[in-house]
Coordinates of C-alpha atoms and ligand atoms in Angstrom, one line a residue:
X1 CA 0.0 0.0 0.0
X2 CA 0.8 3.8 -0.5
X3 CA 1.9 5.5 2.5
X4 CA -0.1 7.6 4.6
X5 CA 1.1 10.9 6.7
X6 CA -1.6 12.5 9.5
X7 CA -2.2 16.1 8.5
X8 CA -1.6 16.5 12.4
X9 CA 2.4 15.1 11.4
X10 CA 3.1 17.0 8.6
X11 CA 5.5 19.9 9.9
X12 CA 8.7 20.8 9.2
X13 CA 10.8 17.6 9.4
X14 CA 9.2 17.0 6.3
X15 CA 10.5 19.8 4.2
X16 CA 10.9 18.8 0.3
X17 CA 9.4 15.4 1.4
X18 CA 6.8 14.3 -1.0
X19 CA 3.4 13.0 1.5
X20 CA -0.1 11.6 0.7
X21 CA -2.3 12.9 3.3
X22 CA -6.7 12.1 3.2
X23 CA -8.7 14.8 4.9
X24 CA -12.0 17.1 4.9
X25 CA -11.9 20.3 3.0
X26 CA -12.8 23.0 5.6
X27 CA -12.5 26.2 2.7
X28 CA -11.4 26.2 -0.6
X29 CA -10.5 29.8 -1.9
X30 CA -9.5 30.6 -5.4
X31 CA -7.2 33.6 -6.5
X32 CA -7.5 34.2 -10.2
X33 CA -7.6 31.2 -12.6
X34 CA -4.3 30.0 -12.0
X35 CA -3.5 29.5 -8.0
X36 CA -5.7 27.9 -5.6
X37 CA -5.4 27.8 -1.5
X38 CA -7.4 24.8 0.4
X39 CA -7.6 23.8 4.1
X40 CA -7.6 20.3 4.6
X41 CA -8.9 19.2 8.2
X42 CA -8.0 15.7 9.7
X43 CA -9.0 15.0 13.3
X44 CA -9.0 18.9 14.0
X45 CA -5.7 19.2 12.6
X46 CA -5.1 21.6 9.5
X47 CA -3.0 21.9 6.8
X48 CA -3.0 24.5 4.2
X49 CA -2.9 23.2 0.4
X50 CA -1.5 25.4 -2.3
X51 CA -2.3 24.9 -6.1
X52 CA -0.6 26.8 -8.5
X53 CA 0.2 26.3 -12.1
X54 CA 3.2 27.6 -11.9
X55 CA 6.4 24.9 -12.6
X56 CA 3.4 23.0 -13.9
X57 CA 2.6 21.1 -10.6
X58 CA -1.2 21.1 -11.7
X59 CA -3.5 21.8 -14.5
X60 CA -5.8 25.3 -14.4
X61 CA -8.8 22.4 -14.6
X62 CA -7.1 21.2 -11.6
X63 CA -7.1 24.6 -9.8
X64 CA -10.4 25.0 -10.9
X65 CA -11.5 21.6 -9.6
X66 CA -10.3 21.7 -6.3
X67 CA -11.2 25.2 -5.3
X68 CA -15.0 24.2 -6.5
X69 CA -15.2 21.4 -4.3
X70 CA -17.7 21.6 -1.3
X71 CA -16.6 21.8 1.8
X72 CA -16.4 19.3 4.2
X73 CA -15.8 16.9 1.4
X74 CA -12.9 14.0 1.7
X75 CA -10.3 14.2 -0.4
X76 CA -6.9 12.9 -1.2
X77 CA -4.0 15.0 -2.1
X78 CA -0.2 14.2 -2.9
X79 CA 2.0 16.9 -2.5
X80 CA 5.2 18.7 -1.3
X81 CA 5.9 19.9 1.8
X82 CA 7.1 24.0 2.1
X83 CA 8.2 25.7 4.7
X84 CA 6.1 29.8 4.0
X85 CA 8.5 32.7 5.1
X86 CA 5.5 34.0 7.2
X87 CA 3.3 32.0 9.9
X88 CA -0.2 30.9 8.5
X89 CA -3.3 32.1 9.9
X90 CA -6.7 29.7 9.9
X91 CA -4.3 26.5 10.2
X92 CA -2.9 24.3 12.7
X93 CA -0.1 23.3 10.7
X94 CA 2.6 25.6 9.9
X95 CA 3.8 24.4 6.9
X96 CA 2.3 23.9 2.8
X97 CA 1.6 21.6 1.1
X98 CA 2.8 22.3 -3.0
X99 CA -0.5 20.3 -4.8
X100 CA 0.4 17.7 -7.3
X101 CA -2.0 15.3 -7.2
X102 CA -5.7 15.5 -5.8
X103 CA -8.6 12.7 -6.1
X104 CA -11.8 13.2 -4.5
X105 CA -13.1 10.2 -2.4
X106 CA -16.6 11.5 -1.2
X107 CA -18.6 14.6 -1.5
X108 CA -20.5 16.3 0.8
X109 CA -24.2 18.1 0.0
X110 CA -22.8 21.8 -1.3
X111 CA -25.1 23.8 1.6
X112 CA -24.9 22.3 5.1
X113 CA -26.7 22.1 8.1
X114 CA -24.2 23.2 10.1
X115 CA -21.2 26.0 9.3
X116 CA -17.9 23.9 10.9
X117 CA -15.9 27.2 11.4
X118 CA -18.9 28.6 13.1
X119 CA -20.0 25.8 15.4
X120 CA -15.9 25.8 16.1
X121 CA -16.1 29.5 17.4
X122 CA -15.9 30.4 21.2
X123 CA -18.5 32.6 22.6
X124 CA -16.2 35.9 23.3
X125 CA -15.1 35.3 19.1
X126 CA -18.5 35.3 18.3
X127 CA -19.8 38.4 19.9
X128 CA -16.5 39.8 18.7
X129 CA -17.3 39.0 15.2
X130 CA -21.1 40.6 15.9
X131 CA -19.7 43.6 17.4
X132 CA -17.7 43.7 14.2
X133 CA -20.4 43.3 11.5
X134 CA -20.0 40.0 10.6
X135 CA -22.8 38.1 9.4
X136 CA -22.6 35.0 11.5
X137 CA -24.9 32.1 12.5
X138 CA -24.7 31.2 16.5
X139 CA -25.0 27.5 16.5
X140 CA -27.1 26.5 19.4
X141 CA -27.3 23.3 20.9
X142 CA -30.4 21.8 19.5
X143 CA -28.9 22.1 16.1
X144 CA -25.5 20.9 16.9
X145 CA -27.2 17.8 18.5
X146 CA -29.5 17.4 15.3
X147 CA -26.5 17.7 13.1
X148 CA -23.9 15.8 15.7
X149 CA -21.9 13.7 13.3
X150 CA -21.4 17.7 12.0
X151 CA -20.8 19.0 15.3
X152 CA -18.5 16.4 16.4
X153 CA -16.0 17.7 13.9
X154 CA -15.1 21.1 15.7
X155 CA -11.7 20.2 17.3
X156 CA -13.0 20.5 20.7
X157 CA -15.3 18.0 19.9
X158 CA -13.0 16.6 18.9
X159 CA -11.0 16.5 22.6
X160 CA -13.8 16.1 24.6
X161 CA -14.2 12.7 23.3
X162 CA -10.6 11.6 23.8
X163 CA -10.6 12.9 26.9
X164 CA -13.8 10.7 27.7
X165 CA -11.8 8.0 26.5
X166 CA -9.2 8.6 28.8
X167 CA -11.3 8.4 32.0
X168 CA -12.6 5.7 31.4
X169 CA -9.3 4.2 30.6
X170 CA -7.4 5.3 33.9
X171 CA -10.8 4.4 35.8
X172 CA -10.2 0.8 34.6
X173 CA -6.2 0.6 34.6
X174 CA -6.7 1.6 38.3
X175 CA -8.7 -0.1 39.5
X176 CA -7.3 -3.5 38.0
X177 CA -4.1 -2.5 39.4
X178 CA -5.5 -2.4 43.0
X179 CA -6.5 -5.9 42.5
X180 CA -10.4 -5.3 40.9
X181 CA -12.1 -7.8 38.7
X182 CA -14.3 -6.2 35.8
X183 CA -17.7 -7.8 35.5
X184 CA -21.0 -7.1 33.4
X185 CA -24.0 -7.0 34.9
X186 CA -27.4 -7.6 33.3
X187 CA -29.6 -4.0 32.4
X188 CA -33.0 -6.0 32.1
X189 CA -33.8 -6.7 36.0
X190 CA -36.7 -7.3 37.4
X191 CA -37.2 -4.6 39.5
X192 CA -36.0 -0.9 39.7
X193 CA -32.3 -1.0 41.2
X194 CA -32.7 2.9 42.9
X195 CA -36.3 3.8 43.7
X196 CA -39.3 3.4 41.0
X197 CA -39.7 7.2 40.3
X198 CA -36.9 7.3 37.5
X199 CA -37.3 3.7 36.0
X200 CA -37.4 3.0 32.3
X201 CA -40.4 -0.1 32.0
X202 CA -40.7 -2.5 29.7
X203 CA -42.4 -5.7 28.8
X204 CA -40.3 -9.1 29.3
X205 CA -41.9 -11.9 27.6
X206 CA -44.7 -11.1 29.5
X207 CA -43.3 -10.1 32.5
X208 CA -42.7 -6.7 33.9
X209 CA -38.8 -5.5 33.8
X210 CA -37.2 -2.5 34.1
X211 CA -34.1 -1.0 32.5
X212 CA -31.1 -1.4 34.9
X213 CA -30.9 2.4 36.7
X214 CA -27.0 1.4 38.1
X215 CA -25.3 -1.8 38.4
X216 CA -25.8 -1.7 42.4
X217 CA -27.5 -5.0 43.2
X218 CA -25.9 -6.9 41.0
X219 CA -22.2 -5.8 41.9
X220 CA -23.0 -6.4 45.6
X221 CA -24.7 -10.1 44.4
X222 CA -20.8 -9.7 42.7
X223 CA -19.1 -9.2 46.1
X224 CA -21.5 -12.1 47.6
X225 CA -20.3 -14.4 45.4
X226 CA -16.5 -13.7 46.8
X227 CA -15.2 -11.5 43.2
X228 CA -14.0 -9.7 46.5
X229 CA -13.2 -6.0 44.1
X230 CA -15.6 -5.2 41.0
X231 CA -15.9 -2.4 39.1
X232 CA -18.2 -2.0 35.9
X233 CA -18.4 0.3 33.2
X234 CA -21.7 0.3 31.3
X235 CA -25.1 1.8 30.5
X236 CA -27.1 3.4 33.0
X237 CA -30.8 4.0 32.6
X238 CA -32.9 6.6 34.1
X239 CA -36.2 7.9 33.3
X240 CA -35.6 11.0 34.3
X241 CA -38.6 13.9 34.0
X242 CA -36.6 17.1 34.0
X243 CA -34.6 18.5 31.6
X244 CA -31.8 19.9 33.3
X245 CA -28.0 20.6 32.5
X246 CA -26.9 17.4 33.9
X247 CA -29.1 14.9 33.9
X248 CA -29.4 12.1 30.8
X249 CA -31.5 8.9 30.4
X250 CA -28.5 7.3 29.3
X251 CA -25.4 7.8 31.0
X252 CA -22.1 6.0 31.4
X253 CA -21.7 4.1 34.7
X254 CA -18.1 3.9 35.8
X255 CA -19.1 1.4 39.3
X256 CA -16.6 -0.1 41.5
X257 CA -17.5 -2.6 44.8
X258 CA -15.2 -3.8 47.3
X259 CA -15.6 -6.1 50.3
X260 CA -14.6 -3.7 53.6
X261 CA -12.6 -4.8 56.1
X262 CA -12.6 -2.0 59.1
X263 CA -14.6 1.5 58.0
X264 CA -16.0 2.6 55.2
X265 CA -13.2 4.9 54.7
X266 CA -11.4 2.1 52.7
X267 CA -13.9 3.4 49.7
X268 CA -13.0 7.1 50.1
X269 CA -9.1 5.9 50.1
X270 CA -9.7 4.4 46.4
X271 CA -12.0 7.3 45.2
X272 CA -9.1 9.6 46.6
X273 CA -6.4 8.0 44.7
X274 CA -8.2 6.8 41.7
X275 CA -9.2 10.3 41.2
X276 CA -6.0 12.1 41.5
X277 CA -4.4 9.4 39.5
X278 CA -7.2 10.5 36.8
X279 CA -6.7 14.4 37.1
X280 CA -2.5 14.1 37.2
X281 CA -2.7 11.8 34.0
X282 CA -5.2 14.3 32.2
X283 CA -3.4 17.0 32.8
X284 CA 0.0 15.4 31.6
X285 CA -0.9 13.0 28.9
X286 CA -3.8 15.1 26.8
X287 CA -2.4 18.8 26.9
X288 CA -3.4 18.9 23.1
X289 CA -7.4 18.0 23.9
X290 CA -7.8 20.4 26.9
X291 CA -5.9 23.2 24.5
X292 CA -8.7 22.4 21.9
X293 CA -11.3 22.3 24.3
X294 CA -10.6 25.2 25.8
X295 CA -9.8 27.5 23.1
X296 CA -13.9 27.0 22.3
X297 CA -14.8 27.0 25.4
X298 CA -12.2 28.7 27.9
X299 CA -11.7 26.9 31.5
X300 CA -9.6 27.3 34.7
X301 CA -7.6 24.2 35.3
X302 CA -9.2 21.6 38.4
X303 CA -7.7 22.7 41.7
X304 CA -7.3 19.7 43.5
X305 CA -5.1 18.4 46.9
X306 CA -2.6 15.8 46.5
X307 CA -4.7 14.2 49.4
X308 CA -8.9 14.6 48.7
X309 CA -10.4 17.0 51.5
X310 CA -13.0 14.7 53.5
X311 CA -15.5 16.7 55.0
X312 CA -18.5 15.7 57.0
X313 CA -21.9 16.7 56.2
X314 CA -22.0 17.8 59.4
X315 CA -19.3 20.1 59.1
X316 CA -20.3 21.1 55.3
X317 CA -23.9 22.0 57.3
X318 CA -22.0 24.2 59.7
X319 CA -19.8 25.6 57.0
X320 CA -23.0 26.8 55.3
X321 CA -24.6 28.3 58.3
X322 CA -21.2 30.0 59.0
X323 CA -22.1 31.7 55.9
X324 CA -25.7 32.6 56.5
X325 CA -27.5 29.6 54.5
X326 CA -29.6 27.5 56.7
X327 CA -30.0 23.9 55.7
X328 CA -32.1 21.1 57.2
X329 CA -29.6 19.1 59.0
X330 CA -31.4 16.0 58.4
X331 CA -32.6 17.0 55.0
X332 CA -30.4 16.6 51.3
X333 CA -28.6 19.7 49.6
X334 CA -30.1 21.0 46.8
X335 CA -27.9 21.9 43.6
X336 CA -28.0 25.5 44.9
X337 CA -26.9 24.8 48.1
X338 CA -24.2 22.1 46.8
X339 CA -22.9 24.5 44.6
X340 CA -22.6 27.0 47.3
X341 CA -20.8 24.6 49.8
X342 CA -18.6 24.2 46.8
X343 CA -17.6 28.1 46.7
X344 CA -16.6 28.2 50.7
X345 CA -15.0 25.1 50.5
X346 CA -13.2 26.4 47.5
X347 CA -12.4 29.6 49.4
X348 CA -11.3 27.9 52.8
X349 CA -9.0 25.1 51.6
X350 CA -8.6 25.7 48.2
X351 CA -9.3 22.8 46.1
X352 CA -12.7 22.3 43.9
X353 CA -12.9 18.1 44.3
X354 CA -13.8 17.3 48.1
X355 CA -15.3 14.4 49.8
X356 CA -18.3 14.9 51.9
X357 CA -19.4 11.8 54.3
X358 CA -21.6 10.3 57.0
X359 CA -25.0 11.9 54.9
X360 CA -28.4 12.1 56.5
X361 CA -29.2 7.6 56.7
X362 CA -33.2 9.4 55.6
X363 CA -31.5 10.9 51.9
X364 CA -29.9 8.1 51.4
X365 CA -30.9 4.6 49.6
X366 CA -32.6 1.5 51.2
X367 CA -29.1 -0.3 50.5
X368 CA -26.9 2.2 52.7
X369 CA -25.2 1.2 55.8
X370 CA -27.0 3.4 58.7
X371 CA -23.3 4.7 60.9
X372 CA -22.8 2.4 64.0
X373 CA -22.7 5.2 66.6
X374 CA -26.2 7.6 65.4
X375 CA -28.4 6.0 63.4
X376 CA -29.9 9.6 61.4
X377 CA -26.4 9.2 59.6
X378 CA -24.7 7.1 56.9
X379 CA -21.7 5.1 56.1
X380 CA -22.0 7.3 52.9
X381 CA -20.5 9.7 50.6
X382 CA -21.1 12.3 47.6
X383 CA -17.7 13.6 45.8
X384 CA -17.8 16.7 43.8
X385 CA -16.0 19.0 41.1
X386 CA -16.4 22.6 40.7
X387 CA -19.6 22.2 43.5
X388 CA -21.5 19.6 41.3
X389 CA -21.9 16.0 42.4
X390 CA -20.4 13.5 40.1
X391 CA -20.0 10.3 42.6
X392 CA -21.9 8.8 45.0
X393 CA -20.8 5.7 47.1
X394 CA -21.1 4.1 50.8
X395 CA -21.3 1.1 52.6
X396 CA -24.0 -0.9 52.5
X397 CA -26.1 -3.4 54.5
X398 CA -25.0 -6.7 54.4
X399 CA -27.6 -7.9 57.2
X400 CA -30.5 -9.7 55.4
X401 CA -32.9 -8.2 58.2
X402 CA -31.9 -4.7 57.8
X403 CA -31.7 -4.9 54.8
X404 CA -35.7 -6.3 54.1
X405 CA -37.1 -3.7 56.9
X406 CA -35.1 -0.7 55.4
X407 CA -36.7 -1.7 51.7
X408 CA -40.0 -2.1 53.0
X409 CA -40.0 0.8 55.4
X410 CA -39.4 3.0 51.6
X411 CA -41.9 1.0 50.2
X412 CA -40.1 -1.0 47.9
X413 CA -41.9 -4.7 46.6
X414 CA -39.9 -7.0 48.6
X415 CA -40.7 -9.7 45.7
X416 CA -38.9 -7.8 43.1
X417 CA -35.5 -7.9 44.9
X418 CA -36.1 -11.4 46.9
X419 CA -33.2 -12.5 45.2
X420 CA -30.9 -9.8 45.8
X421 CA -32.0 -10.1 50.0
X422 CA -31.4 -13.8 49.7
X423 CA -27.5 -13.3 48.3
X424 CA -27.0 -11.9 51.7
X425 CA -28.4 -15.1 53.6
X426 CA -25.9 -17.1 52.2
X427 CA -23.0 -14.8 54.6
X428 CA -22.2 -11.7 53.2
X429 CA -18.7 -10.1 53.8
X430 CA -19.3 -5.7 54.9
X431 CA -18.7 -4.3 51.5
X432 CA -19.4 -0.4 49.8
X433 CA -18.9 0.8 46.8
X434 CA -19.7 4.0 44.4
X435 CA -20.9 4.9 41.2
X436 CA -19.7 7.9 39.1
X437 CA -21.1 9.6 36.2
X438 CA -18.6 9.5 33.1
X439 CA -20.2 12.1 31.4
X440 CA -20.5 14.5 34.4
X441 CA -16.5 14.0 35.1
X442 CA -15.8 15.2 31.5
X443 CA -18.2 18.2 32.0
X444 CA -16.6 19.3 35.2
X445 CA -12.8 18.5 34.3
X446 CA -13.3 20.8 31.8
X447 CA -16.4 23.1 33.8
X448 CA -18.3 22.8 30.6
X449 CA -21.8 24.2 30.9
X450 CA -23.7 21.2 29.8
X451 CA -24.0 17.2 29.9
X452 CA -25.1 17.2 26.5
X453 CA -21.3 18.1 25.3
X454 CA -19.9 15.4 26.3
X455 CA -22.2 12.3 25.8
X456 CA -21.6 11.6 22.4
X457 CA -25.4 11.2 20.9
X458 CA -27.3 12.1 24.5
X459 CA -30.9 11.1 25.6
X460 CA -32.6 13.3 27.6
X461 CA -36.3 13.5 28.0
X462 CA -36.9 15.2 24.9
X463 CA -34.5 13.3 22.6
X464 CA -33.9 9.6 21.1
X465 CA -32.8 10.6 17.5
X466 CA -29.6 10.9 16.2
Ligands
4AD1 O1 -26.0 9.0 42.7 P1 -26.4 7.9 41.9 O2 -27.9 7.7 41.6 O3 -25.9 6.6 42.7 C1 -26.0 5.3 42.3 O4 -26.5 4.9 41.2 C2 -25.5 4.3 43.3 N1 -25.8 3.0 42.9 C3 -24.0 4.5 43.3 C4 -23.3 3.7 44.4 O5 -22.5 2.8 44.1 N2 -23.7 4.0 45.6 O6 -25.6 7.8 40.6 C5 -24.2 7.8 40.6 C6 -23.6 8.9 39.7 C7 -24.0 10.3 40.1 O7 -23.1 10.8 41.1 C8 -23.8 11.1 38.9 O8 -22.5 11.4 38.6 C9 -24.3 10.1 37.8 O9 -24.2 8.8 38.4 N3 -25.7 10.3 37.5 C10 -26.1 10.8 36.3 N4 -25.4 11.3 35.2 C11 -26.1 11.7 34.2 N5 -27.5 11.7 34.1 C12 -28.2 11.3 35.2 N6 -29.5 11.3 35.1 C13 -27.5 10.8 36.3 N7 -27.9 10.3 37.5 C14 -26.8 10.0 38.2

């Protein structure tokens, strides 16, 4: 076969080298009959193409053809790399590329849904560019997510995706490293895995199921059966009714589950270096995708401690009344509040990913371990970024009894998880766990403004199409 350069490659180490390169024309622009320019975009990279009769490197048809093409087009070109005397604006590569040869692989429609360059502008261009005259299209998020397969060619698109990649992938190197097993757990269960309200239903031959809402009871049915360290990463199902900046229908589950052998503390340890593993890795090994990411869409790197701040929802309550908001003690923290506690605790110790523990047992789910010494609280835990929640984890009951008078005292159907109460008559080792959200992670890393960016076709409540 031929040889094939990136258009991300091609740079000066290449000078006088003759490369093939395939990419998408991003603008074409002819001057006069005989000399072209095109940009040629691969994987957000770009490369400017030169066509010129001159030394008769092409034809004028040539010129004429390639500078007609549509954009967004794929094409292949052969050509010669130069080094310009001045830098070039509107490319990422700062070299040329001297056309001799270009082939057309697949056209696009001439007039598209969605202007590339434009959907590729940040916000403070764009009002720039308004202020300035220009006649420009904002692209808003509808659109982009009608068009994604458009939209998923801006280069911070482009990052986001890799960077999602990443997580996931330091999530499971991790965690195999510290001696967990990955497993798969079913998603059509018999009964709803968190509480009915936000449950997907369906028929099962006849029988009703539900979509799986988290992997919960079947990693602990994991732990019962002695896997002794689990973690899953899968489809997570929730019916959810609002339509809000953070919530999907279909999210990525990133779950781990570990038997306990003192306090539940052993959890918080892994979420506390798991995590920083995560953010050091980022930061170091995708410079080049946070770059992108934030030249659209400007952010302040994470602040985070080199040991995770723990703070008990206790002291987070007094922290906020220190500050004039009174919460219920006993009572959850709205995303107001949470955000809020995020600021001070931002302000105080300096670091926007902290730990808060021993939660309110009454905000918590059947499955949570109530703490030994006062019974309101919980062996539990929410971690956030930037003040948002993106984890949730504790211990959980491993007592059969407890277990069947917590579920019934919430009203859950006993029947539809006898099953998961009878793993736990078989002896049960004191386990706990968490779940985190992969597409929340990516949004907060990067304090984007919406989920929706970084779940690559999302389902909300208004949308199953693309
Ligand atoms: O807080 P949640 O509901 O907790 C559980 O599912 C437990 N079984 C976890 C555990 O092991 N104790 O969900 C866990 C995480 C949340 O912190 C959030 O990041 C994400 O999943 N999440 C959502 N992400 C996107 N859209 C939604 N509708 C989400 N609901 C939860």
């Amino acid at each position: 076969g031929r040889k094939w350069t990136e258009v991300g490659l091609v740079n000066e180490s290449l000078k006088d080298k003759t490369v093939l390169v395939r990419g998408r024309i991003q603008t074409t622009r002819p001057v006069g009959k005989n000399i072209g320019f095109l940009v040629l975009r691969e994987k957000g990279f770009t490369l400017q193409c030169v066509l010129t009769v001159a030394d008769n490197l092409v034809s004028r048809q040539m010129v004429k053809f390639a500078t007609s093409l549509s954009k967004e087009s794929h094409v292949d070109i052969e050509g010669i790399v130069s080094v310009p005397d001045a830098p070039i604006k509107g490319a990422t590569q700062q070299v040329e590329l001297q056309v001799r040869k270009i082939y057309g692989i697949s056209k696009a429609l001439p007039t598209l849904p969605i202007n590339i360059d434009d959907a590729a502008r940040s916000e403070v261009d764009i009002e720039k560019a308004l202020q300035g005259g220009e006649q420009l299209v904002r692209v808003n998020q509808d659109t982009r997510l009608n068009f994604r397969v458009l939209d998923l060619r801006t280069p911070a698109n482009q990052g986001i995706f890799r960077i999602q990649c990443q997580v996931e992938n330091i999530f499971r190197q991790f965690l195999l490293s510290e001696g967990f097993v990955g497993i798969h757990t079913p998603k059509l269960i018999a009964g709803s895995s968190e509480g009915g309200a936000s449950v997907f239903r369906l028929d099962y031959k006849g029988r009703p199921a539900c979509l799986a809402q988290s992997p919960q009871l079947h990693k602990q049915m994991a732990i019962c059966g002695d896997l002794g360290r689990v973690f899953e990463i899968g489809p997570v199902f929730r019916a959810e009714d609002s339509f809000t900046h953070r919530h999907l229908c279909e999210f990525t589950g990133l779950d781990a589950e570990m038997e306990i052998k003192e306090h539940y503390s052993e959890v918080m340890d892994v979420v506390d270096h798991l995590f920083v593993a995560m953010f050091d890795s980022l930061n170091e090994n995708c410079q080049k995708e946070l770059e992108a990411i934030g030249k659209q869409y400007p952010f302040e790197p994470l602040k985070y401690l080199r040991k995770t701040l723990r703070l008990t929802f206790e002291e987070g309550v007094q922290m906020l009344k220190e500050a004039g908001v009174e919460v219920d003690p006993l009572g959850d923290l709205n995303t107001e509040v949470e955000r809020k506690l995020g600021k001070l605790v931002l302000e105080k110790y300096d670091t926007e990913f902290y730990l808060l523990h021993r939660y309110p047992l009454a905000v918590r789910p059947f499955y949570t371990m109530p703490a030994y010494d006062n019974p309101a609280y919980s062996n539990s835990f929410d971690v956030f970024i930037r003040g948002e929640e993106i984890i949730s984890g504790a211990q959980r009951v491993h007592v059969p009894e407890l277990l069947s008078t917590r579920a019934e005292g919430l009203g859950i159907d006993l029947k539809s998880i006898e099953t998961y109460i009878d793993a736990f008559r078989y002896g049960a080792p004191p386990h706990g766990g968490f779940g985190v959200g992969l597409e929340r992670v990516v949004m907060l890393f990067c304090a984007l403004n919406n989920i929706r960016k970084t779940s690559l076709f999302p389902r909300d409540p208004q949308r199953i199409t693309p």
